[in-house]
mmCIF file of C-alpha atoms and ligand atoms in Angstrom:
data_model
loop_
_atom_site.group_PDB
_atom_site.id
_atom_site.type_symbol
_atom_site.label_atom_id
_atom_site.label_comp_id
_atom_site.label_asym_id
_atom_site.label_seq_id
_atom_site.Cartn_x
_atom_site.Cartn_y
_atom_site.Cartn_z
ATOM 1 C CA MET B 1 0.000 0.000 0.000
ATOM 2 C CA THR B 2 3.080 2.254 0.022
ATOM 3 C CA ALA B 3 2.439 5.571 -1.729
ATOM 4 C CA ALA B 4 -1.064 4.424 -2.685
ATOM 5 C CA LEU B 5 -2.162 8.053 -2.304
ATOM 6 C CA ASN B 6 0.598 9.543 -4.459
ATOM 7 C CA ASN B 7 -0.522 12.721 -6.269
ATOM 8 C CA LYS B 8 -3.800 12.752 -4.326
ATOM 9 C CA ASN B 9 -5.017 15.955 -2.723
ATOM 10 C CA ILE B 10 -6.956 15.222 0.425
ATOM 11 C CA LEU B 11 -8.852 17.961 2.181
ATOM 12 C CA LEU B 12 -9.261 16.904 5.805
ATOM 13 C CA GLY B 13 -12.260 18.484 7.521
ATOM 14 C CA VAL B 14 -12.008 18.388 11.301
ATOM 15 C CA SER B 15 -15.169 18.991 13.326
ATOM 16 C CA GLY B 16 -15.505 19.612 17.039
ATOM 17 C CA GLY B 17 -15.483 16.447 19.091
ATOM 18 C CA ILE B 18 -12.965 14.980 21.502
ATOM 19 C CA ALA B 19 -11.664 12.679 18.741
ATOM 20 C CA ALA B 20 -10.406 15.820 16.932
ATOM 21 C CA TYR B 21 -7.049 15.277 18.691
ATOM 22 C CA LYS B 22 -6.605 12.200 16.471
ATOM 23 C CA SER B 23 -6.748 14.354 13.324
ATOM 24 C CA ALA B 24 -3.013 15.065 13.735
ATOM 25 C CA GLU B 25 -2.357 11.357 13.383
ATOM 26 C CA ILE B 26 -4.715 11.131 10.384
ATOM 27 C CA VAL B 27 -2.717 13.863 8.600
ATOM 28 C CA ARG B 28 0.451 11.840 9.193
ATOM 29 C CA ARG B 29 -0.980 8.510 8.024
ATOM 30 C CA LEU B 30 -2.340 10.093 4.826
ATOM 31 C CA GLN B 31 1.023 11.731 4.156
ATOM 32 C CA ASP B 32 2.812 8.408 4.767
ATOM 33 C CA LEU B 33 0.822 7.057 1.813
ATOM 34 C CA GLY B 34 1.860 9.947 -0.424
ATOM 35 C CA ALA B 35 -1.127 12.301 -0.110
ATOM 36 C CA THR B 36 -0.942 16.093 0.028
ATOM 37 C CA VAL B 37 -3.162 17.146 2.917
ATOM 38 C CA ARG B 38 -4.777 20.494 3.618
ATOM 39 C CA VAL B 39 -6.983 21.026 6.660
ATOM 40 C CA VAL B 40 -10.289 22.797 7.243
ATOM 41 C CA MET B 41 -11.357 23.170 10.886
ATOM 42 C CA THR B 42 -14.678 24.170 12.392
ATOM 43 C CA ASP B 43 -14.707 26.523 15.374
ATOM 44 C CA GLY B 44 -15.589 23.561 17.584
ATOM 45 C CA ALA B 45 -12.551 21.624 16.375
ATOM 46 C CA CYS B 46 -10.283 24.510 17.420
ATOM 47 C CA GLU B 47 -11.476 23.969 21.016
ATOM 48 C CA PHE B 48 -9.941 20.480 20.960
ATOM 49 C CA ILE B 49 -6.755 20.872 18.901
ATOM 50 C CA THR B 50 -4.934 23.985 17.772
ATOM 51 C CA PRO B 51 -4.819 25.057 14.130
ATOM 52 C CA LEU B 52 -1.080 25.565 14.652
ATOM 53 C CA THR B 53 -0.585 21.829 15.237
ATOM 54 C CA LEU B 54 -2.376 20.892 12.039
ATOM 55 C CA GLN B 55 -0.682 23.681 10.096
ATOM 56 C CA ALA B 56 2.744 22.465 11.221
ATOM 57 C CA LEU B 57 1.934 18.843 10.321
ATOM 58 C CA SER B 58 0.228 19.490 7.005
ATOM 59 C CA GLY B 59 2.654 22.189 5.902
ATOM 60 C CA TYR B 60 -0.210 24.462 4.821
ATOM 61 C CA PRO B 61 -2.209 27.167 6.579
ATOM 62 C CA VAL B 62 -5.356 25.778 8.161
ATOM 63 C CA HIS B 63 -8.613 27.066 6.667
ATOM 64 C CA ARG B 64 -11.245 28.139 9.182
ATOM 65 C CA GLN B 65 -13.531 30.954 8.120
ATOM 66 C CA LEU B 66 -16.038 31.114 5.291
ATOM 67 C CA LEU B 67 -16.294 34.883 5.386
ATOM 68 C CA ASP B 68 -12.648 35.758 5.634
ATOM 69 C CA GLU B 69 -11.415 38.389 3.166
ATOM 70 C CA GLN B 70 -7.816 37.303 3.400
ATOM 71 C CA ALA B 71 -8.544 33.595 3.020
ATOM 72 C CA GLU B 72 -10.902 34.153 0.104
ATOM 73 C CA ALA B 73 -8.224 36.271 -1.581
ATOM 74 C CA GLY B 74 -5.815 33.333 -1.185
ATOM 75 C CA MET B 75 -7.428 29.927 -1.591
ATOM 76 C CA GLY B 76 -11.165 30.598 -1.355
ATOM 77 C CA HIS B 77 -13.766 27.971 -0.528
ATOM 78 C CA ILE B 78 -14.537 27.200 -4.174
ATOM 79 C CA GLU B 79 -10.866 26.758 -5.020
ATOM 80 C CA LEU B 80 -10.419 24.495 -1.986
ATOM 81 C CA ALA B 81 -13.428 22.478 -3.094
ATOM 82 C CA ARG B 82 -11.917 22.093 -6.572
ATOM 83 C CA TRP B 83 -8.426 21.349 -5.267
ATOM 84 C CA ALA B 84 -9.567 18.259 -3.356
ATOM 85 C CA ASP B 85 -9.558 14.775 -4.888
ATOM 86 C CA LEU B 86 -11.219 13.652 -1.677
ATOM 87 C CA LEU B 87 -12.928 15.547 1.131
ATOM 88 C CA LEU B 88 -12.460 13.478 4.284
ATOM 89 C CA ILE B 89 -14.340 14.692 7.353
ATOM 90 C CA ALA B 90 -12.723 13.042 10.373
ATOM 91 C CA PRO B 91 -13.911 13.170 13.020
ATOM 92 C CA ALA B 92 -17.444 13.904 11.813
ATOM 93 C CA THR B 93 -19.657 14.890 14.752
ATOM 94 C CA ALA B 94 -23.415 14.232 14.909
ATOM 95 C CA ASP B 95 -23.903 17.943 14.240
ATOM 96 C CA ILE B 96 -21.730 18.137 11.120
ATOM 97 C CA ILE B 97 -23.396 14.964 9.779
ATOM 98 C CA ALA B 98 -26.808 16.587 10.311
ATOM 99 C CA GLU B 99 -25.651 19.760 8.534
ATOM 100 C CA LEU B 100 -24.309 17.729 5.600
ATOM 101 C CA ALA B 101 -27.576 15.795 5.379
ATOM 102 C CA GLN B 102 -29.457 19.120 5.342
ATOM 103 C CA GLY B 103 -27.183 20.592 2.694
ATOM 104 C CA SER B 104 -26.370 23.518 4.972
ATOM 105 C CA ALA B 105 -23.487 25.802 3.952
ATOM 106 C CA ALA B 106 -23.285 27.759 7.205
ATOM 107 C CA ASN B 107 -19.556 27.290 7.761
ATOM 108 C CA LEU B 108 -16.479 26.775 5.599
ATOM 109 C CA LEU B 109 -16.468 22.983 5.948
ATOM 110 C CA THR B 110 -20.118 22.460 4.984
ATOM 111 C CA ALA B 111 -19.823 25.029 2.174
ATOM 112 C CA VAL B 112 -16.829 23.145 0.746
ATOM 113 C CA ALA B 113 -18.744 19.861 1.082
ATOM 114 C CA LEU B 114 -21.524 21.331 -1.066
ATOM 115 C CA ALA B 115 -19.158 22.891 -3.563
ATOM 116 C CA THR B 116 -16.787 19.995 -4.163
ATOM 117 C CA PRO B 117 -17.130 17.683 -7.159
ATOM 118 C CA ALA B 118 -14.849 15.219 -5.305
ATOM 119 C CA GLN B 119 -15.819 12.111 -3.360
ATOM 120 C CA VAL B 120 -16.813 12.970 0.225
ATOM 121 C CA ALA B 121 -16.090 10.582 3.099
ATOM 122 C CA VAL B 122 -17.117 10.954 6.734
ATOM 123 C CA ALA B 123 -15.637 9.146 9.723
ATOM 124 C CA PRO B 124 -18.291 9.557 12.452
ATOM 125 C CA ALA B 125 -17.261 9.957 16.087
ATOM 126 C CA MET B 126 -19.820 10.493 18.824
ATOM 127 C CA ASN B 127 -21.369 9.020 21.948
ATOM 128 C CA GLN B 128 -22.938 5.610 21.269
ATOM 129 C CA GLN B 129 -26.449 6.858 22.205
ATOM 130 C CA MET B 130 -26.131 9.788 19.790
ATOM 131 C CA TRP B 131 -24.954 7.430 17.027
ATOM 132 C CA ALA B 132 -27.859 5.025 17.673
ATOM 133 C CA HIS B 133 -30.445 7.862 17.609
ATOM 134 C CA ALA B 134 -32.919 7.577 14.735
ATOM 135 C CA ALA B 135 -32.048 11.113 13.611
ATOM 136 C CA SER B 136 -28.333 10.287 13.259
ATOM 137 C CA GLN B 137 -29.137 7.041 11.477
ATOM 138 C CA ALA B 138 -31.503 8.813 9.070
ATOM 139 C CA ASN B 139 -28.830 11.447 8.362
ATOM 140 C CA ILE B 140 -26.204 8.782 7.681
ATOM 141 C CA ALA B 141 -28.649 6.917 5.418
ATOM 142 C CA ALA B 142 -29.291 10.140 3.474
ATOM 143 C CA LEU B 143 -25.559 10.725 3.013
ATOM 144 C CA THR B 144 -24.935 7.132 1.942
ATOM 145 C CA GLU B 145 -27.752 7.420 -0.569
ATOM 146 C CA ARG B 146 -25.980 10.440 -2.069
ATOM 147 C CA GLY B 147 -22.732 8.515 -2.469
ATOM 148 C CA VAL B 148 -20.909 9.798 0.632
ATOM 149 C CA ALA B 149 -18.586 7.072 1.961
ATOM 150 C CA VAL B 150 -19.085 6.360 5.663
ATOM 151 C CA LEU B 151 -15.905 5.086 7.359
ATOM 152 C CA GLY B 152 -16.731 3.398 10.645
ATOM 153 C CA PRO B 153 -17.528 4.159 13.377
ATOM 154 C CA ASP B 154 -15.607 1.715 15.519
ATOM 155 C CA GLN B 155 -16.857 -0.006 18.697
ATOM 156 C CA GLY B 156 -15.396 0.170 22.165
ATOM 157 C CA LEU B 157 -14.762 2.366 25.185
ATOM 158 C CA GLN B 158 -15.644 6.007 24.593
ATOM 159 C CA ALA B 159 -14.167 9.176 26.070
ATOM 160 C CA CYS B 160 -17.398 9.674 28.076
ATOM 161 C CA GLY B 161 -17.031 6.212 29.634
ATOM 162 C CA ASP B 162 -19.770 4.562 27.545
ATOM 163 C CA VAL B 163 -19.068 1.427 25.561
ATOM 164 C CA GLY B 164 -20.520 0.869 22.080
ATOM 165 C CA PRO B 165 -20.374 2.011 18.469
ATOM 166 C CA GLY B 166 -19.344 5.619 17.914
ATOM 167 C CA ARG B 167 -15.564 5.666 18.317
ATOM 168 C CA LEU B 168 -13.549 7.228 15.532
ATOM 169 C CA LEU B 169 -11.969 4.589 13.328
ATOM 170 C CA ALA B 170 -8.214 4.290 13.980
ATOM 171 C CA PRO B 171 -6.197 6.752 11.823
ATOM 172 C CA GLU B 172 -4.400 3.962 9.935
ATOM 173 C CA ARG B 173 -7.753 2.343 9.114
ATOM 174 C CA ILE B 174 -9.106 5.684 7.899
ATOM 175 C CA ALA B 175 -6.049 6.056 5.655
ATOM 176 C CA ALA B 176 -6.482 2.506 4.325
ATOM 177 C CA ALA B 177 -10.159 3.198 3.575
ATOM 178 C CA CYS B 178 -9.129 6.328 1.618
ATOM 179 C CA CYS B 179 -6.824 4.150 -0.529
ATOM 180 C CA GLN B 180 -9.774 1.875 -1.266
ATOM 181 C CA LEU B 181 -11.914 4.839 -2.291
ATOM 182 C CA PHE B 182 -9.314 5.757 -4.895
ATOM 183 C CA SER B 183 -8.619 2.232 -6.085
ATOM 184 C CA ARG B 184 -12.219 1.322 -6.915
ATOM 185 C CA GLY B 185 -13.986 2.436 -9.982
ATOM 186 C CA ALA B 186 -13.028 1.210 -13.463
ATOM 187 C CA LEU B 187 -16.670 2.026 -14.290
ATOM 188 C CA GLN B 188 -17.131 4.965 -11.913
ATOM 189 C CA GLY B 189 -20.327 6.808 -12.863
ATOM 190 C CA VAL B 190 -20.951 4.634 -15.936
ATOM 191 C CA ARG B 191 -24.539 3.491 -16.526
ATOM 192 C CA VAL B 192 -24.698 -0.212 -17.283
ATOM 193 C CA VAL B 193 -27.644 -2.373 -18.335
ATOM 194 C CA ILE B 194 -27.310 -6.149 -18.028
ATOM 195 C CA THR B 195 -29.750 -8.821 -19.175
ATOM 196 C CA ALA B 196 -29.522 -12.085 -17.260
ATOM 197 C CA GLY B 197 -31.144 -15.456 -16.744
ATOM 198 C CA PRO B 198 -33.505 -17.435 -18.966
ATOM 199 C CA THR B 199 -36.784 -16.321 -20.472
ATOM 200 C CA ARG B 200 -40.060 -18.210 -20.140
ATOM 201 C CA GLU B 201 -42.308 -18.487 -23.169
ATOM 202 C CA ALA B 202 -45.838 -19.357 -22.159
ATOM 203 C CA ILE B 203 -47.621 -22.223 -23.890
ATOM 204 C CA ASP B 204 -50.747 -21.968 -21.749
ATOM 205 C CA PRO B 205 -51.478 -20.650 -18.231
ATOM 206 C CA VAL B 206 -49.445 -23.447 -16.594
ATOM 207 C CA ARG B 207 -46.717 -24.407 -19.090
ATOM 208 C CA TYR B 208 -43.778 -22.688 -20.683
ATOM 209 C CA ILE B 209 -40.653 -23.215 -22.784
ATOM 210 C CA SER B 210 -37.410 -22.222 -21.079
ATOM 211 C CA ASN B 211 -33.789 -23.281 -20.629
ATOM 212 C CA HIS B 212 -31.301 -24.158 -17.889
ATOM 213 C CA SER B 213 -29.668 -20.742 -17.542
ATOM 214 C CA SER B 214 -29.045 -20.019 -13.839
ATOM 215 C CA GLY B 215 -28.400 -16.293 -14.308
ATOM 216 C CA LYS B 216 -25.193 -16.638 -12.240
ATOM 217 C CA MET B 217 -22.918 -15.043 -14.831
ATOM 218 C CA GLY B 218 -25.167 -12.016 -15.402
ATOM 219 C CA TYR B 219 -25.675 -11.524 -11.664
ATOM 220 C CA ALA B 220 -21.933 -11.819 -11.001
ATOM 221 C CA LEU B 221 -21.320 -9.228 -13.727
ATOM 222 C CA ALA B 222 -23.915 -6.925 -12.131
ATOM 223 C CA ALA B 223 -22.207 -7.233 -8.709
ATOM 224 C CA ALA B 224 -18.768 -6.621 -10.261
ATOM 225 C CA ALA B 225 -20.026 -3.591 -12.194
ATOM 226 C CA VAL B 226 -21.522 -2.092 -8.997
ATOM 227 C CA GLU B 227 -18.205 -2.745 -7.243
ATOM 228 C CA ALA B 228 -16.446 -0.920 -10.103
ATOM 229 C CA GLY B 229 -18.591 2.149 -9.493
ATOM 230 C CA ALA B 230 -21.243 1.708 -12.186
ATOM 231 C CA SER B 231 -24.940 2.346 -11.726
ATOM 232 C CA VAL B 232 -26.444 -0.935 -12.799
ATOM 233 C CA THR B 233 -29.856 -1.960 -14.119
ATOM 234 C CA LEU B 234 -30.260 -5.724 -14.136
ATOM 235 C CA ILE B 235 -33.040 -6.956 -16.406
ATOM 236 C CA SER B 236 -33.641 -10.438 -15.141
ATOM 237 C CA GLY B 237 -35.574 -13.458 -16.268
ATOM 238 C CA PRO B 238 -36.853 -15.816 -13.530
ATOM 239 C CA VAL B 239 -33.883 -16.971 -11.440
ATOM 240 C CA ASP B 240 -33.304 -18.046 -7.880
ATOM 241 C CA LEU B 241 -30.645 -15.480 -6.956
ATOM 242 C CA PRO B 242 -30.558 -12.502 -4.576
ATOM 243 C CA THR B 243 -30.366 -9.061 -6.188
ATOM 244 C CA PRO B 244 -26.792 -7.756 -6.027
ATOM 245 C CA ALA B 245 -26.501 -4.848 -3.565
ATOM 246 C CA ARG B 246 -27.150 -1.444 -5.130
ATOM 247 C CA ALA B 247 -28.226 -2.857 -8.517
ATOM 248 C CA GLN B 248 -31.663 -1.875 -9.779
ATOM 249 C CA ARG B 249 -33.451 -5.103 -10.762
ATOM 250 C CA VAL B 250 -36.214 -5.214 -13.336
ATOM 251 C CA ASP B 251 -37.992 -8.583 -13.387
ATOM 252 C CA VAL B 252 -39.344 -9.961 -16.661
ATOM 253 C CA GLU B 253 -40.533 -13.362 -17.819
ATOM 254 C CA SER B 254 -40.764 -13.543 -21.595
ATOM 255 C CA ALA B 255 -38.394 -12.500 -24.367
ATOM 256 C CA LEU B 256 -40.900 -9.863 -25.486
ATOM 257 C CA GLN B 257 -40.957 -8.339 -21.987
ATOM 258 C CA MET B 258 -37.145 -8.421 -21.856
ATOM 259 C CA HIS B 259 -37.007 -6.796 -25.306
ATOM 260 C CA ARG B 260 -39.273 -3.952 -24.165
ATOM 261 C CA ALA B 261 -37.382 -3.406 -20.899
ATOM 262 C CA ALA B 262 -33.981 -3.539 -22.633
ATOM 263 C CA LEU B 263 -34.907 -0.886 -25.210
ATOM 264 C CA GLU B 264 -36.344 1.334 -22.483
ATOM 265 C CA HIS B 265 -33.334 1.137 -20.158
ATOM 266 C CA ALA B 266 -30.621 1.065 -22.844
ATOM 267 C CA ALA B 267 -31.733 4.531 -23.938
ATOM 268 C CA ASP B 268 -29.602 6.117 -21.241
ATOM 269 C CA CYS B 269 -26.736 3.714 -20.692
ATOM 270 C CA GLU B 270 -23.163 3.576 -21.975
ATOM 271 C CA LEU B 271 -22.518 -0.153 -21.583
ATOM 272 C CA PHE B 272 -25.031 -2.900 -22.450
ATOM 273 C CA ILE B 273 -24.229 -6.486 -21.510
ATOM 274 C CA ALA B 274 -26.462 -9.216 -22.923
ATOM 275 C CA ALA B 275 -25.885 -12.197 -20.649
ATOM 276 C CA ALA B 276 -29.456 -13.536 -20.822
ATOM 277 C CA ALA B 277 -30.222 -16.879 -22.433
ATOM 278 C CA VAL B 278 -33.167 -15.668 -24.474
ATOM 279 C CA ALA B 279 -35.482 -18.278 -25.962
ATOM 280 C CA ASP B 280 -35.079 -18.133 -29.746
ATOM 281 C CA TYR B 281 -38.739 -19.035 -30.333
ATOM 282 C CA ARG B 282 -42.033 -18.644 -28.499
ATOM 283 C CA PRO B 283 -45.356 -20.371 -29.023
ATOM 284 C CA ALA B 284 -47.272 -18.619 -31.811
ATOM 285 C CA ASN B 285 -50.269 -18.419 -29.490
ATOM 286 C CA CYS B 286 -50.544 -18.762 -25.742
ATOM 287 C CA ALA B 287 -53.687 -20.808 -25.079
ATOM 288 C CA GLU B 288 -56.092 -19.027 -22.750
ATOM 289 C CA GLN B 289 -57.001 -22.252 -20.952
ATOM 290 C CA LYS B 290 -54.814 -25.212 -19.983
ATOM 291 C CA ILE B 291 -54.325 -27.405 -23.066
ATOM 292 C CA LYS B 292 -55.927 -30.838 -22.533
ATOM 293 C CA LYS B 293 -54.234 -34.129 -23.419
ATOM 294 C CA GLN B 294 -55.240 -35.310 -26.865
ATOM 295 C CA GLY B 295 -53.741 -37.843 -29.294
ATOM 296 C CA GLU B 296 -50.336 -39.531 -29.268
ATOM 297 C CA GLN B 297 -48.612 -36.545 -30.850
ATOM 298 C CA MET B 298 -48.971 -32.849 -30.614
ATOM 299 C CA ALA B 299 -47.435 -30.055 -32.681
ATOM 300 C CA LEU B 300 -46.649 -26.664 -31.231
ATOM 301 C CA ALA B 301 -46.301 -23.774 -33.670
ATOM 302 C CA LEU B 302 -43.426 -21.451 -32.722
ATOM 303 C CA VAL B 303 -42.477 -18.000 -33.953
ATOM 304 C CA LYS B 304 -39.103 -16.323 -33.701
ATOM 305 C CA ASN B 305 -38.400 -13.952 -30.823
ATOM 306 C CA PRO B 306 -36.764 -10.591 -31.558
ATOM 307 C CA ASP B 307 -32.994 -10.513 -31.054
ATOM 308 C CA ILE B 308 -32.782 -8.215 -28.033
ATOM 309 C CA VAL B 309 -29.148 -7.188 -28.188
ATOM 310 C CA ALA B 310 -29.325 -6.650 -31.969
ATOM 311 C CA ALA B 311 -32.363 -4.423 -31.463
ATOM 312 C CA VAL B 312 -30.429 -2.444 -28.831
ATOM 313 C CA THR B 313 -27.332 -1.948 -31.023
ATOM 314 C CA THR B 314 -29.542 -0.877 -33.951
ATOM 315 C CA ALA B 315 -31.456 1.641 -31.826
ATOM 316 C CA PHE B 316 -28.356 2.921 -29.941
ATOM 317 C CA PRO B 317 -25.308 2.358 -32.170
ATOM 318 C CA GLN B 318 -23.108 4.602 -29.986
ATOM 319 C CA LEU B 319 -23.170 2.357 -26.937
ATOM 320 C CA CYS B 320 -20.663 -0.335 -26.088
ATOM 321 C CA ALA B 321 -22.545 -3.641 -26.414
ATOM 322 C CA ILE B 322 -21.256 -6.984 -25.190
ATOM 323 C CA GLY B 323 -22.864 -10.296 -26.113
ATOM 324 C CA PHE B 324 -22.351 -13.896 -25.048
ATOM 325 C CA ALA B 325 -22.102 -16.926 -27.270
ATOM 326 C CA ALA B 326 -22.620 -20.368 -25.800
ATOM 327 C CA GLU B 327 -21.387 -22.919 -28.323
ATOM 328 C CA THR B 328 -20.583 -26.616 -28.426
ATOM 329 C CA GLU B 329 -18.354 -26.455 -31.539
ATOM 330 C CA GLN B 330 -16.505 -24.011 -33.826
ATOM 331 C CA LEU B 331 -16.394 -21.483 -31.016
ATOM 332 C CA GLU B 332 -14.470 -18.728 -32.784
ATOM 333 C CA GLN B 333 -16.277 -18.940 -36.108
ATOM 334 C CA TYR B 334 -19.776 -18.840 -34.578
ATOM 335 C CA ALA B 335 -18.812 -16.169 -32.040
ATOM 336 C CA ARG B 336 -17.308 -13.894 -34.690
ATOM 337 C CA GLY B 337 -20.413 -14.389 -36.847
ATOM 338 C CA LYS B 338 -22.621 -13.172 -33.979
ATOM 339 C CA LEU B 339 -20.246 -10.306 -33.184
ATOM 340 C CA ALA B 340 -20.819 -8.927 -36.687
ATOM 341 C CA ALA B 341 -24.489 -9.878 -37.103
ATOM 342 C CA LYS B 342 -25.562 -8.306 -33.785
ATOM 343 C CA GLY B 343 -23.427 -5.150 -34.096
ATOM 344 C CA LEU B 344 -21.519 -5.943 -30.886
ATOM 345 C CA THR B 345 -18.346 -4.311 -29.558
ATOM 346 C CA ALA B 346 -17.239 -7.665 -28.159
ATOM 347 C CA ILE B 347 -18.565 -11.165 -27.619
ATOM 348 C CA VAL B 348 -17.757 -13.513 -24.766
ATOM 349 C CA ALA B 349 -17.633 -17.082 -26.052
ATOM 350 C CA ASN B 350 -17.747 -20.208 -23.945
ATOM 351 C CA ASN B 351 -17.908 -23.893 -24.702
ATOM 352 C CA VAL B 352 -21.121 -25.241 -23.167
ATOM 353 C CA GLY B 353 -20.230 -28.713 -24.434
ATOM 354 C CA ARG B 354 -17.858 -29.029 -21.470
ATOM 355 C CA SER B 355 -19.515 -30.219 -18.262
ATOM 356 C CA ASP B 356 -17.045 -28.489 -15.894
ATOM 357 C CA ILE B 357 -17.851 -24.922 -16.973
ATOM 358 C CA GLY B 358 -20.718 -22.793 -18.257
ATOM 359 C CA PHE B 359 -24.472 -22.827 -17.722
ATOM 360 C CA ASN B 360 -25.178 -24.176 -14.212
ATOM 361 C CA SER B 361 -21.582 -24.389 -13.063
ATOM 362 C CA ASP B 362 -19.816 -22.031 -10.617
ATOM 363 C CA ASP B 363 -16.777 -21.852 -12.920
ATOM 364 C CA ASN B 364 -16.347 -20.608 -16.433
ATOM 365 C CA GLU B 365 -13.621 -20.234 -19.041
ATOM 366 C CA VAL B 366 -14.207 -17.796 -21.851
ATOM 367 C CA THR B 367 -12.624 -16.054 -24.807
ATOM 368 C CA VAL B 368 -13.573 -12.465 -25.607
ATOM 369 C CA TYR B 369 -13.538 -11.577 -29.305
ATOM 370 C CA THR B 370 -13.533 -8.076 -30.722
ATOM 371 C CA SER B 371 -13.255 -7.414 -34.452
ATOM 372 C CA GLU B 372 -9.450 -7.106 -34.117
ATOM 373 C CA ARG B 373 -8.468 -9.238 -31.164
ATOM 374 C CA SER B 374 -9.218 -12.153 -28.873
ATOM 375 C CA LEU B 375 -8.391 -12.631 -25.199
ATOM 376 C CA THR B 376 -8.836 -15.885 -23.253
ATOM 377 C CA PHE B 377 -9.727 -15.904 -19.552
ATOM 378 C CA ASP B 378 -8.712 -19.322 -18.195
ATOM 379 C CA LYS B 379 -11.051 -21.321 -15.981
ATOM 380 C CA ARG B 380 -11.930 -19.493 -12.751
ATOM 381 C CA GLY B 381 -14.899 -18.854 -10.444
ATOM 382 C CA LYS B 382 -17.714 -16.809 -11.976
ATOM 383 C CA GLY B 383 -17.223 -14.035 -9.389
ATOM 384 C CA GLN B 384 -13.547 -13.566 -10.258
ATOM 385 C CA LEU B 385 -14.259 -13.967 -13.958
ATOM 386 C CA ALA B 386 -16.953 -11.296 -13.713
ATOM 387 C CA ARG B 387 -14.508 -8.832 -12.100
ATOM 388 C CA ASP B 388 -11.890 -9.560 -14.760
ATOM 389 C CA LEU B 389 -14.451 -9.210 -17.561
ATOM 390 C CA ILE B 390 -15.768 -5.930 -16.141
ATOM 391 C CA ASP B 391 -12.210 -4.533 -16.109
ATOM 392 C CA HIS B 392 -11.821 -5.620 -19.717
ATOM 393 C CA PHE B 393 -15.181 -4.099 -20.743
ATOM 394 C CA ALA B 394 -14.160 -0.847 -19.015
ATOM 395 C CA GLN B 395 -11.065 -0.776 -21.231
ATOM 396 C CA LEU B 396 -13.137 -1.459 -24.358
ATOM 397 C CA LEU B 397 -15.535 1.339 -23.346
ATOM 398 C CA ALA B 398 -12.651 3.758 -22.713
ATOM 399 C CA ALA B 399 -11.118 2.910 -26.093
ATOM 400 C CA ARG B 400 -14.273 3.829 -28.040
HETATM 401 O O1 C5P O 1 -27.742 -16.007 -31.171
HETATM 402 P P1 C5P O 1 -27.415 -16.403 -29.764
HETATM 403 O O2 C5P O 1 -28.621 -16.690 -28.932
HETATM 404 O O3 C5P O 1 -26.372 -17.448 -29.634
HETATM 405 O O4 C5P O 1 -26.724 -15.079 -29.175
HETATM 406 C C1 C5P O 1 -26.377 -14.972 -27.867
HETATM 407 C C2 C5P O 1 -26.243 -13.518 -27.487
HETATM 408 O O5 C5P O 1 -27.316 -12.744 -28.017
HETATM 409 C C3 C5P O 1 -26.343 -13.346 -26.010
HETATM 410 O O6 C5P O 1 -25.600 -12.195 -25.689
HETATM 411 C C4 C5P O 1 -27.836 -13.162 -25.784
HETATM 412 O O7 C5P O 1 -28.104 -12.482 -24.586
HETATM 413 C C5 C5P O 1 -28.211 -12.339 -26.986
HETATM 414 N N1 C5P O 1 -29.569 -12.611 -27.471
HETATM 415 C C6 C5P O 1 -30.529 -11.633 -27.389
HETATM 416 N N2 C5P O 1 -31.792 -11.859 -27.857
HETATM 417 C C7 C5P O 1 -32.130 -13.022 -28.442
HETATM 418 C C8 C5P O 1 -31.142 -14.033 -28.529
HETATM 419 C C9 C5P O 1 -29.881 -13.798 -28.037
HETATM 420 O O8 C5P O 1 -30.237 -10.556 -26.844
HETATM 421 N N3 C5P O 1 -33.343 -13.205 -28.885
#
């Protein structure tokens, strides 16, 4: 982790609680990792630790006042807000958290928090009862919802003698969490739509045509894309899987429903991943009543389903579209044929003839073809494969 924060500007906001004395140590730990640190203090913070201490440690004057002619003539609050790659508020008192949740700009720190385009992180520190209060929890939930990273709090003995959650996270853990904030995000802010799972094509009210797709690959891709910072819409056929945290799931059953949902959601995305196993055909008519047994044979008339990913690439040719090809033979030839026919940026091909990988298995081995290149990802768990594929898709998206 050495120098993991090289070239990073971290604006440390210190608010007024007893844990403010630990901010000196936080400055040091961030600097150890290569960060340049400037400090903003609230009036309350100055009651617990002197600005001189933090000025000496950071090597920069400490910023304190919003309405300060001299400060605004130097590095004003907007410039400070723009300078920061990360605004870290540590310790964050119950009061400063409430002000942030309100969007108040009453002091320099809250004004900078409103004005900064950078990631904001808060490390709460307060009495355990104050932390547990519904108001504090609602404020934290509001901040989390807006993308503010919440670091801690820790558990244990508090300055007031209470024991419980509310202690400031240790400075080295705060610094490590800051590294993580910078290291995530190959798809930061990218909107991704993923289709996953099988479709069900109704024959009558109780029967349908479907396939063995588990949805595991699409769901793993959705989780990996969220982890990489994307905002993810997962259009899912019927599967038995929990929704990945922070993904928006849209449930569908038939190919026609998936087609409609895909066109609607692809309209404002940058990356479309078609991992669903869509039924190629559907019954020409869905009987209104359960079909009764008749003779020894029965014929079912089928009609072709629309190709969902091809419809998406036709409607939105600017987006980066990834398809999957499950084949039992001539992998490259069939995959490249689909790459061209469906207007894809890349296609992920796997051999479903092998019993140890693919459809219902936890492992997969795939080759990704683009019009110029191919890249093989050797056999690995679907979770790891999904993370590796997402990194690769992020590169393909960036190269467009
Ligand atoms: O043609 P084939 O079904 O092998 O193509 C597989 C790829 O095309 C997958 O990415 C799948 O999600 C997508 N597909 C689709 N709509 C269909 C059939 C396949 O989006 N009707």
